[in-house]
Amino acid sequence: MQRYIIIRGFHAILTLFAISLIIFALTRASGNPADVLLPEEATVEDFERLRAYWGLDRPLHVQYAVYLGNIFTGNLGESIKWPGKSAGELILQRLPATAKLTIVAFTVSVLLAVPLGILSAVKKDSLWDAGGKLFALLGQAVPNFWLAIMMIWIFAVDWNLFPTSGKGEGTLDGIHHLILPAIALGAFGLAAGMRLSRSAMLDVLDSEYVKLARIKGVPEWKIIWKHCLRNAALVPITYFGIQFAGLITGSVITETVFAYPGVGLLAIEAIRARDFQVVQSVVVVFAFIYVFVSLLVDILYAYLDPRIRLT
Amino acid sequence: MASIELSSPTYGTGRFIRTWETARRYPLVPLAILIFVLAIPGIFATQITDTWLQDPLEGRLTERLTPPVWQEGGTWQHPLGTDKVGYDIASRVIHGARVSLIVAGLSILSGGFVGTVLGLIAGYFGGWWDHIIMRLVDIKLSIQSVLLALVLVGVMGPGFHTVIIVIALVLWVRYARLVRGETLALKNQDFIAKARVAGASNFRIISRHLFPNVVNTLIVLATLEVGQVILLEAGLSFLGVGIPRPTPAWGLMVADGRNLIAAGNGWWISLFPGMAILLTVLSMNLLGDWLRDKLDPKLRNV
């Protein structure tokens, strides 16, 4: 187990270095930031001064070292669109909103997906199952931005039940503002998770040890809850690790539709204003979070399934 | 004359039911939807709109915000209504099918090609090749599609080519992983060893002996991915980092309706392009599932 964690941790660090290198290379390839920042009538001396200020006159490997040092000390550079604010400050300010939205969507989708998937599998070919399968199919095909807009149309505008955008003030209003975005963000994960839990449960129900338990006369509820659930849960757990990536992508879209002030909306606002310093900082922060979360999921998985850590 | 019935049990009245039973084994409904929503509009978009509808890039400001034909104030001139600059929704939905088809086709071909080659190399040669390629996979996975699109739009500017590169970069990873796995399982089999004894070069073994054995898998994966690609392209366009305006892309059209809907007007602007995405992706997923069960059932959990 220890060896497995060390190897995976090493891989994670390697990945982080590579990501920082790629982002660094891409930002340098996108041209001289001085061109964007300086007005047209700027002189050659102005350019030189700015290059020196940003450290662009030094050799590339030195620039990269400085960049890397800045990332690890949390200094992500200054924003162009929001003068006087650093990219790190902006992200930190927006991160709680995104975290709240993502965690709510994720938790609700997991809490619903696993029981519904299991119900679908246990009552295979019943009306429950048909409904579950239909929901899973639709949920995986519906574009979440469209679902979000249709929900705004029906629930927010027509029925006037929810606000159309924003974050709200205070706890209760905040929850009120969170419901529609959370549904839009969680729908895909719920559908995919349901489908996966169902097929995992069907596989387990078909296995030899379940048949043996039935022959021994173990009551059906005990078979389902004690014998099947733990083994069937393995598949969805790895999947939810992968789904985390989808949540990040989804949060950018959902936050844009609902004008919900999170990190995703920050990135979109920044790209519209051509503020690449903020854009690349968001990318780096999200990549780091993703690497960290997938490391945790892998370790959890190895802990639950001994076959992985022993190979 | 005594003849023995060998056909399957015929309950009810024969032919109609039997035809239905045969038809049920094929995904006819998804196929029909794909033909009418994606294939015909995609291929004949210009012909259809030239004959019946206004050009997708022509905005008639005097006819802006016309509702669909069955609503009060709708006309047959704009069967699905118009948007806030007088674009014809029906015409643009039809042309949007072509945009989706082209993006999906090009990105799956390029991403699939790169992923397959890297997967074959990683699986066949192993060692350092495998290490490097698998680390590349890890790196790619940790930068999500939308964020990748943001960075590339910053570097290359928005455009058709940017979208295709972004989606190809998202896709190659899945091909590489899957093909690598298949290659690992295949390369220790007898026929590969025999080819090597017969003096076949590495290139020949990979291209003539390994590749044909993964083609089925590739076809299934490509079909399963069309829906995902259309969703991704629509999402990127929706955010403004995909297909640039005024190209009629479904995602862009949904985005155009957002503010009007929040203001309580013009629901049809977003509804129809979204329905087109939903129907296409749903049918493509069903078709992919069917093809997988036929050709390559072990892909069940991919």
Coordinates of C-alpha atoms in Angstrom, one line a residue:
Chain A
M1 CA 0.0 0.0 0.0
Q2 CA 2.8 2.4 1.0
R3 CA 4.7 1.7 -2.2
Y4 CA 1.6 2.2 -4.3
I5 CA 0.9 5.6 -2.6
I6 CA 4.6 6.7 -3.2
I7 CA 4.5 5.7 -6.9
R8 CA 1.1 7.4 -7.5
G9 CA 2.3 10.5 -5.6
F10 CA 5.5 10.7 -7.7
H11 CA 3.4 10.5 -10.8
A12 CA 1.1 13.3 -9.5
I13 CA 4.1 15.6 -8.9
L14 CA 5.5 14.8 -12.4
T15 CA 2.2 15.6 -13.9
L16 CA 2.1 19.0 -12.0
F17 CA 5.5 19.9 -13.4
A18 CA 4.5 19.0 -16.9
I19 CA 1.3 21.0 -16.7
S20 CA 3.2 24.1 -15.4
L21 CA 5.7 23.7 -18.3
I22 CA 2.9 23.4 -20.9
I23 CA 1.0 26.4 -19.6
F24 CA 4.2 28.4 -19.5
A25 CA 5.2 27.4 -23.0
L26 CA 1.7 28.3 -24.3
T27 CA 1.6 31.7 -22.7
R28 CA 5.0 32.5 -24.1
A29 CA 3.9 31.3 -27.5
S30 CA 0.8 33.5 -27.4
G31 CA 3.1 36.5 -28.0
N32 CA 4.5 39.3 -26.0
P33 CA 2.2 40.4 -23.2
A34 CA 3.6 43.9 -23.7
D35 CA 1.7 44.1 -27.0
V36 CA -1.5 43.6 -25.2
L37 CA -0.7 46.0 -22.4
L38 CA 0.8 49.0 -23.9
P39 CA -1.0 51.6 -26.0
E40 CA -0.2 51.9 -29.7
E41 CA 1.9 55.1 -29.3
A42 CA 4.3 53.5 -26.8
T43 CA 8.0 53.9 -27.5
V44 CA 10.7 51.2 -27.8
E45 CA 12.0 52.3 -24.4
D46 CA 8.5 51.7 -22.9
F47 CA 8.6 48.2 -24.3
E48 CA 12.1 47.5 -22.9
R49 CA 11.1 48.8 -19.5
L50 CA 8.0 46.6 -19.4
R51 CA 10.0 43.6 -20.7
A52 CA 12.4 44.1 -17.9
Y53 CA 9.6 44.6 -15.3
W54 CA 8.0 41.3 -16.4
G55 CA 11.4 39.6 -16.6
L56 CA 10.9 38.8 -20.3
D57 CA 14.4 39.8 -21.1
R58 CA 15.9 36.9 -19.2
P59 CA 16.7 33.5 -20.7
L60 CA 13.7 31.1 -21.0
H61 CA 14.8 28.6 -18.4
V62 CA 15.2 31.4 -15.8
Q63 CA 11.8 32.7 -16.7
Y64 CA 10.3 29.3 -16.2
A65 CA 12.1 28.9 -12.8
V66 CA 10.7 32.2 -11.7
Y67 CA 7.2 31.2 -12.9
L68 CA 7.4 27.9 -11.1
G69 CA 8.6 29.6 -7.9
N70 CA 5.7 32.1 -8.2
I71 CA 3.1 29.3 -8.6
F72 CA 4.3 27.5 -5.4
T73 CA 4.4 30.7 -3.4
G74 CA 0.8 31.4 -4.6
N75 CA 1.8 34.4 -6.7
L76 CA -0.2 34.0 -9.9
G77 CA 0.4 37.4 -11.4
E78 CA -1.7 40.5 -11.8
S79 CA -5.0 40.8 -13.5
I80 CA -5.4 43.1 -16.5
K81 CA -9.2 43.4 -16.4
W82 CA -9.4 44.0 -12.7
P83 CA -6.5 46.4 -12.1
G84 CA -4.9 46.2 -8.7
K85 CA -6.0 42.7 -8.0
S86 CA -3.9 39.6 -8.3
A87 CA -5.2 36.5 -10.1
G88 CA -4.7 34.5 -7.0
E89 CA -6.8 36.9 -5.0
L90 CA -9.6 36.8 -7.5
I91 CA -9.6 33.0 -7.6
L92 CA -9.6 32.7 -3.8
Q93 CA -12.5 35.2 -3.6
R94 CA -14.6 33.1 -6.1
L95 CA -13.5 29.6 -5.0
P96 CA -16.0 29.2 -2.1
A97 CA -19.0 29.8 -4.4
T98 CA -17.8 27.2 -6.9
A99 CA -16.9 24.7 -4.1
K100 CA -20.4 25.1 -2.7
L101 CA -22.1 24.5 -6.0
T102 CA -19.9 21.6 -7.0
I103 CA -20.2 19.8 -3.7
V104 CA -23.9 20.2 -3.5
A105 CA -24.4 18.9 -7.1
F106 CA -21.9 16.0 -6.5
T107 CA -23.4 14.9 -3.2
V108 CA -27.0 15.0 -4.4
S109 CA -26.1 13.1 -7.6
V110 CA -24.2 10.4 -5.7
L111 CA -26.8 10.0 -3.0
L112 CA -29.5 9.6 -5.6
A113 CA -27.6 7.7 -8.3
V114 CA -26.4 4.7 -6.2
P115 CA -29.8 3.8 -4.6
L116 CA -31.7 4.4 -7.8
G117 CA -29.3 2.3 -9.8
I118 CA -29.5 -0.5 -7.3
L119 CA -33.3 -0.3 -7.3
S120 CA -33.3 -0.5 -11.1
A121 CA -31.0 -3.6 -11.0
V122 CA -32.9 -5.4 -8.2
K123 CA -36.3 -4.8 -9.9
K124 CA -34.9 -5.5 -13.3
D125 CA -37.5 -5.2 -16.2
S126 CA -40.1 -3.6 -13.9
L127 CA -41.6 -0.2 -14.5
W128 CA -39.0 1.2 -12.1
D129 CA -36.2 -0.1 -14.3
A130 CA -37.8 1.2 -17.5
G131 CA -38.2 4.7 -15.9
G132 CA -34.6 4.6 -14.6
K133 CA -33.2 3.5 -17.9
L134 CA -35.1 6.3 -19.8
F135 CA -33.9 8.9 -17.3
A136 CA -30.3 7.7 -17.6
L137 CA -30.5 7.9 -21.4
L138 CA -32.0 11.4 -21.4
G139 CA -29.6 12.6 -18.8
Q140 CA -26.6 11.6 -20.7
A141 CA -27.8 13.2 -23.9
V142 CA -29.2 16.5 -22.7
P143 CA -26.8 19.5 -23.1
N144 CA -26.6 21.0 -19.6
F145 CA -26.6 24.6 -20.7
W146 CA -29.8 23.9 -22.6
L147 CA -31.3 22.2 -19.6
A148 CA -30.3 25.2 -17.5
I149 CA -32.0 27.6 -19.9
M150 CA -35.1 25.6 -20.1
M151 CA -35.3 25.4 -16.3
I152 CA -34.9 29.2 -16.2
W153 CA -37.7 29.5 -18.7
I154 CA -40.1 27.2 -16.9
F155 CA -39.3 27.5 -13.2
A156 CA -37.8 31.0 -12.9
V157 CA -39.7 33.0 -15.5
D158 CA -43.0 31.2 -16.1
W159 CA -43.7 29.9 -12.6
N160 CA -41.6 32.5 -10.8
L161 CA -40.3 29.9 -8.3
F162 CA -36.6 30.6 -8.4
P163 CA -34.3 33.6 -9.3
T164 CA -32.9 33.5 -12.8
S165 CA -29.3 34.3 -11.8
G166 CA -26.8 35.4 -9.2
K167 CA -25.7 34.0 -5.8
G168 CA -28.1 35.6 -3.4
E169 CA -27.4 37.0 0.1
G170 CA -27.6 35.1 3.4
T171 CA -28.0 31.4 3.9
L172 CA -31.6 30.9 2.9
D173 CA -31.5 33.1 -0.2
G174 CA -28.2 31.4 -1.1
I175 CA -29.8 28.0 -1.1
H176 CA -32.7 29.4 -3.1
H177 CA -30.2 30.6 -5.7
L178 CA -28.3 27.3 -5.6
I179 CA -31.2 24.9 -6.5
L180 CA -31.5 25.3 -10.3
P181 CA -27.7 25.5 -10.9
A182 CA -27.1 22.4 -8.8
I183 CA -29.7 20.4 -10.7
A184 CA -28.3 21.5 -14.1
L185 CA -24.8 20.6 -12.9
G186 CA -25.7 17.3 -11.3
A187 CA -28.0 15.9 -14.0
F188 CA -25.3 14.3 -16.1
G189 CA -23.5 12.7 -13.2
L190 CA -26.7 11.4 -11.8
A191 CA -27.7 9.8 -15.1
A192 CA -24.3 8.3 -15.7
G193 CA -23.9 7.1 -12.1
M194 CA -27.3 5.5 -12.2
R195 CA -26.5 3.5 -15.3
L196 CA -23.2 2.4 -13.9
S197 CA -24.5 1.4 -10.5
R198 CA -27.2 -0.6 -12.2
S199 CA -24.8 -2.5 -14.4
A200 CA -22.4 -3.1 -11.5
M201 CA -25.2 -4.4 -9.3
L202 CA -26.5 -6.7 -12.1
D203 CA -23.0 -8.2 -12.4
V204 CA -22.7 -8.8 -8.7
L205 CA -26.3 -10.3 -8.5
D206 CA -25.2 -12.8 -11.1
S207 CA -22.1 -13.9 -9.3
E208 CA -21.5 -17.3 -7.7
Y209 CA -21.3 -16.1 -4.1
V210 CA -24.7 -14.5 -4.4
K211 CA -26.1 -17.7 -5.7
L212 CA -24.6 -19.6 -2.8
A213 CA -26.0 -17.2 -0.4
R214 CA -29.5 -17.7 -1.9
I215 CA -29.1 -21.5 -1.7
K216 CA -28.1 -21.1 1.9
G217 CA -31.4 -19.3 2.5
V218 CA -30.1 -15.9 3.4
P219 CA -32.9 -13.4 3.2
E220 CA -33.0 -11.3 0.0
W221 CA -32.6 -7.9 1.7
K222 CA -29.5 -9.1 3.5
I223 CA -28.0 -10.4 0.2
I224 CA -28.6 -7.0 -1.4
W225 CA -27.3 -4.8 1.4
K226 CA -24.5 -7.0 2.9
H227 CA -23.2 -9.2 0.1
C228 CA -23.8 -7.1 -3.0
L229 CA -23.6 -3.4 -2.1
R230 CA -19.9 -3.3 -1.1
N231 CA -18.7 -5.0 -4.3
A232 CA -21.1 -3.1 -6.5
A233 CA -20.0 0.2 -5.0
L234 CA -16.4 -0.2 -6.3
V235 CA -17.3 0.7 -9.9
P236 CA -19.2 3.9 -9.2
I237 CA -16.4 5.1 -6.9
T238 CA -13.8 5.1 -9.7
Y239 CA -16.4 6.6 -11.9
F240 CA -17.1 9.5 -9.5
G241 CA -13.4 10.2 -9.5
I242 CA -13.5 10.7 -13.3
Q243 CA -16.7 12.6 -13.0
F244 CA -15.0 15.2 -10.9
A245 CA -13.4 16.3 -14.2
G246 CA -16.8 16.6 -15.7
L247 CA -17.9 18.7 -12.7
I248 CA -15.2 21.2 -13.3
T249 CA -16.2 21.6 -17.0
G250 CA -19.8 21.6 -16.0
S251 CA -19.3 24.3 -13.4
V252 CA -17.9 26.7 -16.0
I253 CA -21.0 26.2 -18.1
T254 CA -23.5 26.3 -15.3
E255 CA -22.0 29.4 -13.7
T256 CA -22.1 31.2 -17.0
V257 CA -25.8 30.4 -17.6
F258 CA -26.8 31.4 -14.2
A259 CA -24.3 34.3 -13.9
Y260 CA -23.3 32.6 -10.7
P261 CA -20.1 34.3 -9.4
G262 CA -17.7 31.3 -9.2
V263 CA -14.2 30.6 -10.6
G264 CA -15.8 29.3 -13.9
L265 CA -17.5 32.5 -14.6
L266 CA -14.3 34.3 -13.7
A267 CA -12.5 32.4 -16.4
I268 CA -15.1 33.2 -19.0
E269 CA -15.2 36.9 -18.0
A270 CA -11.4 37.0 -18.2
I271 CA -11.2 35.4 -21.7
R272 CA -13.8 37.9 -22.9
A273 CA -11.6 40.7 -21.7
R274 CA -8.5 39.0 -23.1
D275 CA -7.1 38.8 -19.5
F276 CA -4.9 35.7 -20.1
Q277 CA -3.1 36.1 -16.8
V278 CA -6.3 35.2 -15.0
V279 CA -7.3 32.6 -17.5
Q280 CA -4.1 30.6 -17.2
S281 CA -4.2 31.0 -13.4
V282 CA -7.6 29.4 -13.3
V283 CA -6.4 26.6 -15.5
V284 CA -3.4 25.9 -13.3
V285 CA -5.5 26.0 -10.1
F286 CA -8.1 23.6 -11.5
A287 CA -5.5 21.3 -12.9
F288 CA -3.8 21.2 -9.4
I289 CA -7.1 20.5 -7.7
Y290 CA -7.9 17.7 -10.2
V291 CA -4.5 16.0 -9.8
F292 CA -4.9 16.1 -6.0
V293 CA -8.5 14.7 -6.1
S294 CA -7.6 11.9 -8.5
L295 CA -4.7 11.0 -6.3
L296 CA -7.1 10.7 -3.3
V297 CA -9.6 8.6 -5.4
D298 CA -6.9 6.2 -6.5
I299 CA -5.7 5.7 -2.9
L300 CA -9.2 5.2 -1.7
Y301 CA -9.8 2.7 -4.5
A302 CA -6.6 0.8 -3.7
Y303 CA -7.7 0.7 0.0
L304 CA -11.1 -0.8 -1.0
D305 CA -9.8 -3.2 -3.6
P306 CA -6.7 -5.1 -2.5
R307 CA -6.1 -6.5 -6.0
I308 CA -4.8 -3.0 -7.1
R309 CA -2.4 -2.3 -4.3
L310 CA -0.8 -5.7 -4.4
T311 CA 0.2 -5.7 -8.1
Chain B
M1 CA -49.8 -31.5 -48.1
A2 CA -48.0 -32.1 -44.9
S3 CA -45.4 -29.5 -44.3
I4 CA -43.5 -28.9 -41.1
E5 CA -43.4 -25.5 -39.7
L6 CA -39.8 -24.6 -38.9
S7 CA -40.2 -20.9 -38.3
S8 CA -40.3 -19.4 -34.9
P9 CA -43.6 -19.7 -33.1
T10 CA -46.2 -17.5 -34.8
Y11 CA -48.6 -16.1 -32.4
G12 CA -51.2 -13.7 -33.7
T13 CA -51.5 -13.1 -37.4
G14 CA -48.2 -13.8 -39.0
R15 CA -46.5 -11.4 -41.3
F16 CA -46.9 -8.0 -39.8
I17 CA -45.9 -9.2 -36.3
R18 CA -43.0 -11.1 -37.7
T19 CA -41.7 -8.1 -39.5
W20 CA -42.1 -6.1 -36.4
E21 CA -40.2 -8.7 -34.3
T22 CA -37.3 -8.6 -36.8
A23 CA -37.3 -4.9 -37.0
R24 CA -37.1 -4.6 -33.2
R25 CA -33.7 -6.2 -33.2
Y26 CA -32.3 -3.2 -35.0
P27 CA -32.1 0.4 -33.7
L28 CA -34.6 1.7 -36.2
V29 CA -35.9 4.7 -34.3
P30 CA -32.5 6.2 -33.5
L31 CA -31.4 5.5 -37.1
A32 CA -34.5 7.3 -38.5
I33 CA -33.9 10.3 -36.1
L34 CA -30.2 10.5 -37.2
I35 CA -31.1 10.4 -40.8
F36 CA -33.8 13.1 -40.5
V37 CA -32.1 15.4 -37.9
L38 CA -28.4 15.0 -38.8
A39 CA -27.7 13.3 -42.1
I40 CA -30.2 14.8 -44.5
P41 CA -30.0 18.4 -43.1
G42 CA -26.2 18.0 -42.8
I43 CA -25.6 16.9 -46.4
F44 CA -28.4 18.9 -48.2
A45 CA -28.5 22.0 -46.0
T46 CA -27.9 24.5 -48.8
Q47 CA -30.4 22.8 -51.1
I48 CA -33.1 22.6 -48.5
T49 CA -32.8 26.2 -47.3
D50 CA -32.3 27.6 -50.8
T51 CA -35.6 26.1 -51.9
W52 CA -37.8 26.8 -48.8
L53 CA -36.1 29.0 -46.3
Q54 CA -34.2 32.2 -45.9
D55 CA -30.4 32.1 -45.9
P56 CA -29.0 31.2 -42.5
L57 CA -26.8 34.3 -42.5
E58 CA -29.4 36.7 -43.6
G59 CA -31.0 38.8 -40.8
R60 CA -34.2 40.5 -41.5
L61 CA -34.6 43.1 -38.7
T62 CA -38.2 43.9 -39.6
E63 CA -39.1 40.3 -39.0
R64 CA -37.2 39.8 -35.8
L65 CA -38.6 37.7 -32.9
T66 CA -41.4 36.1 -35.0
P67 CA -42.7 33.1 -33.0
P68 CA -43.1 29.6 -34.5
V69 CA -45.8 29.1 -37.0
W70 CA -48.4 27.5 -34.6
Q71 CA -48.1 30.4 -32.3
E72 CA -50.1 33.6 -32.6
G73 CA -48.2 35.9 -35.1
G74 CA -46.2 33.1 -36.7
T75 CA -45.9 32.6 -40.4
W76 CA -45.0 29.8 -42.7
Q77 CA -42.1 31.9 -43.9
H78 CA -40.4 31.2 -40.6
P79 CA -41.7 27.8 -39.5
L80 CA -39.7 27.8 -36.2
G81 CA -39.6 31.6 -35.8
T82 CA -36.8 34.1 -35.9
D83 CA -34.3 35.4 -33.3
K84 CA -33.5 38.9 -32.2
V85 CA -31.6 40.0 -35.4
G86 CA -34.1 38.3 -37.7
Y87 CA -32.2 35.1 -38.4
D88 CA -34.5 32.2 -39.4
I89 CA -34.3 29.5 -36.7
A90 CA -35.3 26.6 -39.0
S91 CA -32.7 27.5 -41.6
R92 CA -30.0 27.8 -38.9
V93 CA -30.9 24.5 -37.2
I94 CA -30.6 22.7 -40.5
H95 CA -27.2 24.3 -41.2
G96 CA -26.1 23.6 -37.7
A97 CA -26.4 19.9 -38.5
R98 CA -23.7 20.4 -41.1
V99 CA -21.4 22.2 -38.6
S100 CA -21.8 19.5 -36.1
L101 CA -21.2 16.8 -38.6
I102 CA -18.0 18.4 -39.9
V103 CA -16.6 19.1 -36.4
A104 CA -17.4 15.6 -35.2
G105 CA -16.0 14.0 -38.3
L106 CA -12.7 15.9 -38.4
S107 CA -12.0 15.8 -34.7
I108 CA -12.7 12.1 -34.3
L109 CA -10.6 11.3 -37.3
S110 CA -7.6 13.3 -36.2
G111 CA -7.9 12.5 -32.5
G112 CA -8.5 8.8 -33.3
F113 CA -5.5 8.7 -35.6
V114 CA -3.1 10.2 -33.1
G115 CA -4.5 8.2 -30.2
T116 CA -4.4 4.9 -32.1
V117 CA -0.8 5.4 -33.2
L118 CA 0.4 6.4 -29.7
G119 CA -1.6 3.5 -28.2
L120 CA 0.0 1.0 -30.6
I121 CA 3.5 2.3 -29.8
A122 CA 2.9 2.3 -26.1
G123 CA 1.5 -1.2 -26.0
Y124 CA 3.9 -2.8 -28.5
F125 CA 7.2 -1.3 -27.5
G126 CA 6.5 -0.9 -23.8
G127 CA 9.3 0.4 -21.6
W128 CA 10.1 4.1 -21.8
W129 CA 7.7 4.6 -24.7
D130 CA 4.9 3.3 -22.6
H131 CA 5.9 5.4 -19.6
I132 CA 6.1 8.7 -21.5
I133 CA 2.9 8.2 -23.4
M134 CA 1.0 7.2 -20.3
R135 CA 2.3 10.3 -18.5
L136 CA 1.1 12.4 -21.4
V137 CA -2.3 10.8 -20.9
D138 CA -2.3 11.8 -17.2
I139 CA -1.3 15.3 -18.1
K140 CA -4.1 15.7 -20.6
L141 CA -6.6 14.2 -18.2
S142 CA -5.8 16.8 -15.6
I143 CA -6.6 19.8 -17.9
Q144 CA -10.3 19.7 -18.6
S145 CA -11.7 20.3 -22.1
V146 CA -13.2 23.7 -21.4
L147 CA -10.1 25.0 -19.7
L148 CA -8.0 23.6 -22.6
A149 CA -10.2 25.5 -25.0
L150 CA -9.8 28.7 -22.9
V151 CA -6.0 28.4 -23.1
L152 CA -5.9 27.5 -26.8
V153 CA -8.4 30.3 -27.7
G154 CA -6.0 32.7 -25.9
V155 CA -3.0 31.4 -27.9
M156 CA -4.5 30.8 -31.3
G157 CA -7.6 32.9 -31.3
P158 CA -11.2 31.5 -31.7
G159 CA -12.1 29.6 -34.8
F160 CA -13.0 26.4 -36.5
H161 CA -9.5 24.9 -36.3
T162 CA -9.2 25.8 -32.6
V163 CA -12.4 23.8 -31.8
I164 CA -11.2 20.8 -33.8
I165 CA -7.8 20.8 -32.2
V166 CA -9.3 21.1 -28.7
I167 CA -11.7 18.2 -29.3
A168 CA -9.0 16.1 -30.9
L169 CA -6.8 16.7 -27.9
V170 CA -9.6 15.5 -25.6
L171 CA -10.3 12.4 -27.7
W172 CA -6.8 11.0 -28.4
V173 CA -6.5 10.0 -24.8
R174 CA -9.4 7.5 -24.9
Y175 CA -8.1 5.9 -28.0
A176 CA -4.6 5.7 -26.7
R177 CA -5.6 4.0 -23.5
L178 CA -8.0 1.5 -25.1
V179 CA -5.6 0.6 -28.0
R180 CA -2.7 0.2 -25.6
G181 CA -4.7 -2.2 -23.5
E182 CA -5.8 -4.2 -26.5
T183 CA -2.2 -4.3 -27.9
L184 CA -0.8 -5.5 -24.6
A185 CA -3.3 -8.4 -24.7
L186 CA -2.6 -9.2 -28.3
K187 CA 1.2 -8.9 -28.5
N188 CA 2.0 -12.0 -26.6
Q189 CA -0.2 -14.2 -28.7
D190 CA 1.2 -16.8 -31.1
F191 CA 0.5 -15.1 -34.4
I192 CA 2.6 -12.1 -33.4
A193 CA 5.6 -14.3 -32.4
K194 CA 5.2 -16.3 -35.6
A195 CA 5.2 -13.1 -37.7
R196 CA 8.4 -12.0 -35.9
V197 CA 10.1 -15.4 -36.6
A198 CA 9.1 -15.0 -40.2
G199 CA 11.2 -11.8 -40.2
A200 CA 8.4 -9.2 -40.2
S201 CA 9.6 -5.7 -39.2
N202 CA 8.1 -3.9 -36.2
F203 CA 6.3 -1.6 -38.5
R204 CA 4.8 -4.5 -40.5
I205 CA 3.7 -6.3 -37.3
I206 CA 2.0 -3.2 -36.0
S207 CA 0.3 -2.2 -39.2
R208 CA -0.6 -5.6 -40.6
H209 CA -1.1 -7.8 -37.6
L210 CA -2.0 -5.6 -34.6
F211 CA -4.0 -2.8 -36.2
P212 CA -6.6 -5.0 -38.0
N213 CA -7.3 -6.6 -34.6
V214 CA -8.3 -3.3 -33.0
V215 CA -10.4 -1.9 -35.8
N216 CA -13.7 -3.2 -34.4
T217 CA -12.9 -1.6 -31.1
L218 CA -12.0 1.7 -32.8
I219 CA -15.3 1.7 -34.8
V220 CA -17.3 1.1 -31.6
L221 CA -15.5 3.8 -29.7
A222 CA -15.8 6.3 -32.5
T223 CA -19.6 5.8 -32.7
L224 CA -20.0 6.0 -29.0
E225 CA -18.0 9.3 -29.1
V226 CA -19.9 11.2 -31.8
G227 CA -22.6 12.2 -29.3
Q228 CA -20.0 13.3 -26.7
V229 CA -18.2 15.4 -29.3
I230 CA -21.4 17.1 -30.4
L231 CA -22.2 17.9 -26.8
L232 CA -18.7 19.2 -26.2
E233 CA -18.7 21.4 -29.4
A234 CA -22.1 22.8 -28.5
G235 CA -20.8 23.5 -24.9
L236 CA -17.7 25.3 -26.2
S237 CA -19.7 27.3 -28.7
F238 CA -22.2 28.2 -26.0
L239 CA -19.4 29.6 -23.9
G240 CA -18.0 31.6 -26.8
V241 CA -14.8 29.6 -27.1
G242 CA -16.0 27.4 -29.9
I243 CA -17.3 28.0 -33.3
P244 CA -17.3 31.8 -33.8
R245 CA -20.4 33.9 -34.7
P246 CA -22.3 34.2 -37.0
T247 CA -21.8 30.5 -38.1
P248 CA -25.0 28.6 -37.4
A249 CA -23.8 26.3 -34.6
W250 CA -26.4 24.7 -32.3
G251 CA -24.6 25.7 -29.1
L252 CA -24.3 29.3 -30.2
M253 CA -28.0 29.4 -31.1
V254 CA -28.9 28.2 -27.6
A255 CA -26.7 30.9 -26.1
D256 CA -28.4 33.6 -28.3
G257 CA -31.7 32.8 -26.5
R258 CA -30.5 32.9 -23.0
N259 CA -31.0 36.6 -22.1
L260 CA -34.3 36.9 -23.9
I261 CA -35.7 33.9 -22.1
A262 CA -34.6 35.3 -18.7
A263 CA -36.5 38.4 -19.8
G264 CA -39.6 36.3 -20.5
N265 CA -39.6 36.3 -24.3
G266 CA -38.4 34.2 -27.3
W267 CA -38.3 30.7 -25.8
W268 CA -38.2 29.2 -29.3
I269 CA -34.7 30.6 -30.0
S270 CA -33.1 28.2 -27.5
L271 CA -35.6 25.4 -27.6
F272 CA -35.2 24.1 -31.1
P273 CA -31.4 24.0 -31.5
G274 CA -31.3 22.3 -28.1
M275 CA -33.8 19.7 -29.2
A276 CA -31.7 19.1 -32.2
I277 CA -28.6 18.5 -29.9
L278 CA -30.7 16.3 -27.6
L279 CA -32.2 14.1 -30.3
T280 CA -28.9 13.7 -32.2
V281 CA -26.9 12.8 -29.1
L282 CA -29.6 10.5 -27.7
S283 CA -29.8 8.5 -31.0
M284 CA -26.1 8.4 -31.5
N285 CA -25.7 7.0 -28.0
L286 CA -28.3 4.3 -28.6
L287 CA -26.8 3.4 -31.9
G288 CA -23.3 3.2 -30.3
D289 CA -24.7 1.0 -27.6
W290 CA -26.2 -1.3 -30.2
L291 CA -23.0 -1.5 -32.2
R292 CA -21.0 -2.2 -29.2
D293 CA -23.2 -5.1 -28.2
K294 CA -22.8 -6.5 -31.7
L295 CA -19.1 -5.9 -32.4
D296 CA -17.3 -5.6 -29.1
P297 CA -19.3 -6.4 -26.0
K298 CA -16.3 -6.2 -23.7
L299 CA -16.4 -2.4 -24.0
R300 CA -19.5 -2.4 -21.8
N301 CA -17.8 -0.2 -19.1
V302 CA -16.0 2.3 -21.3

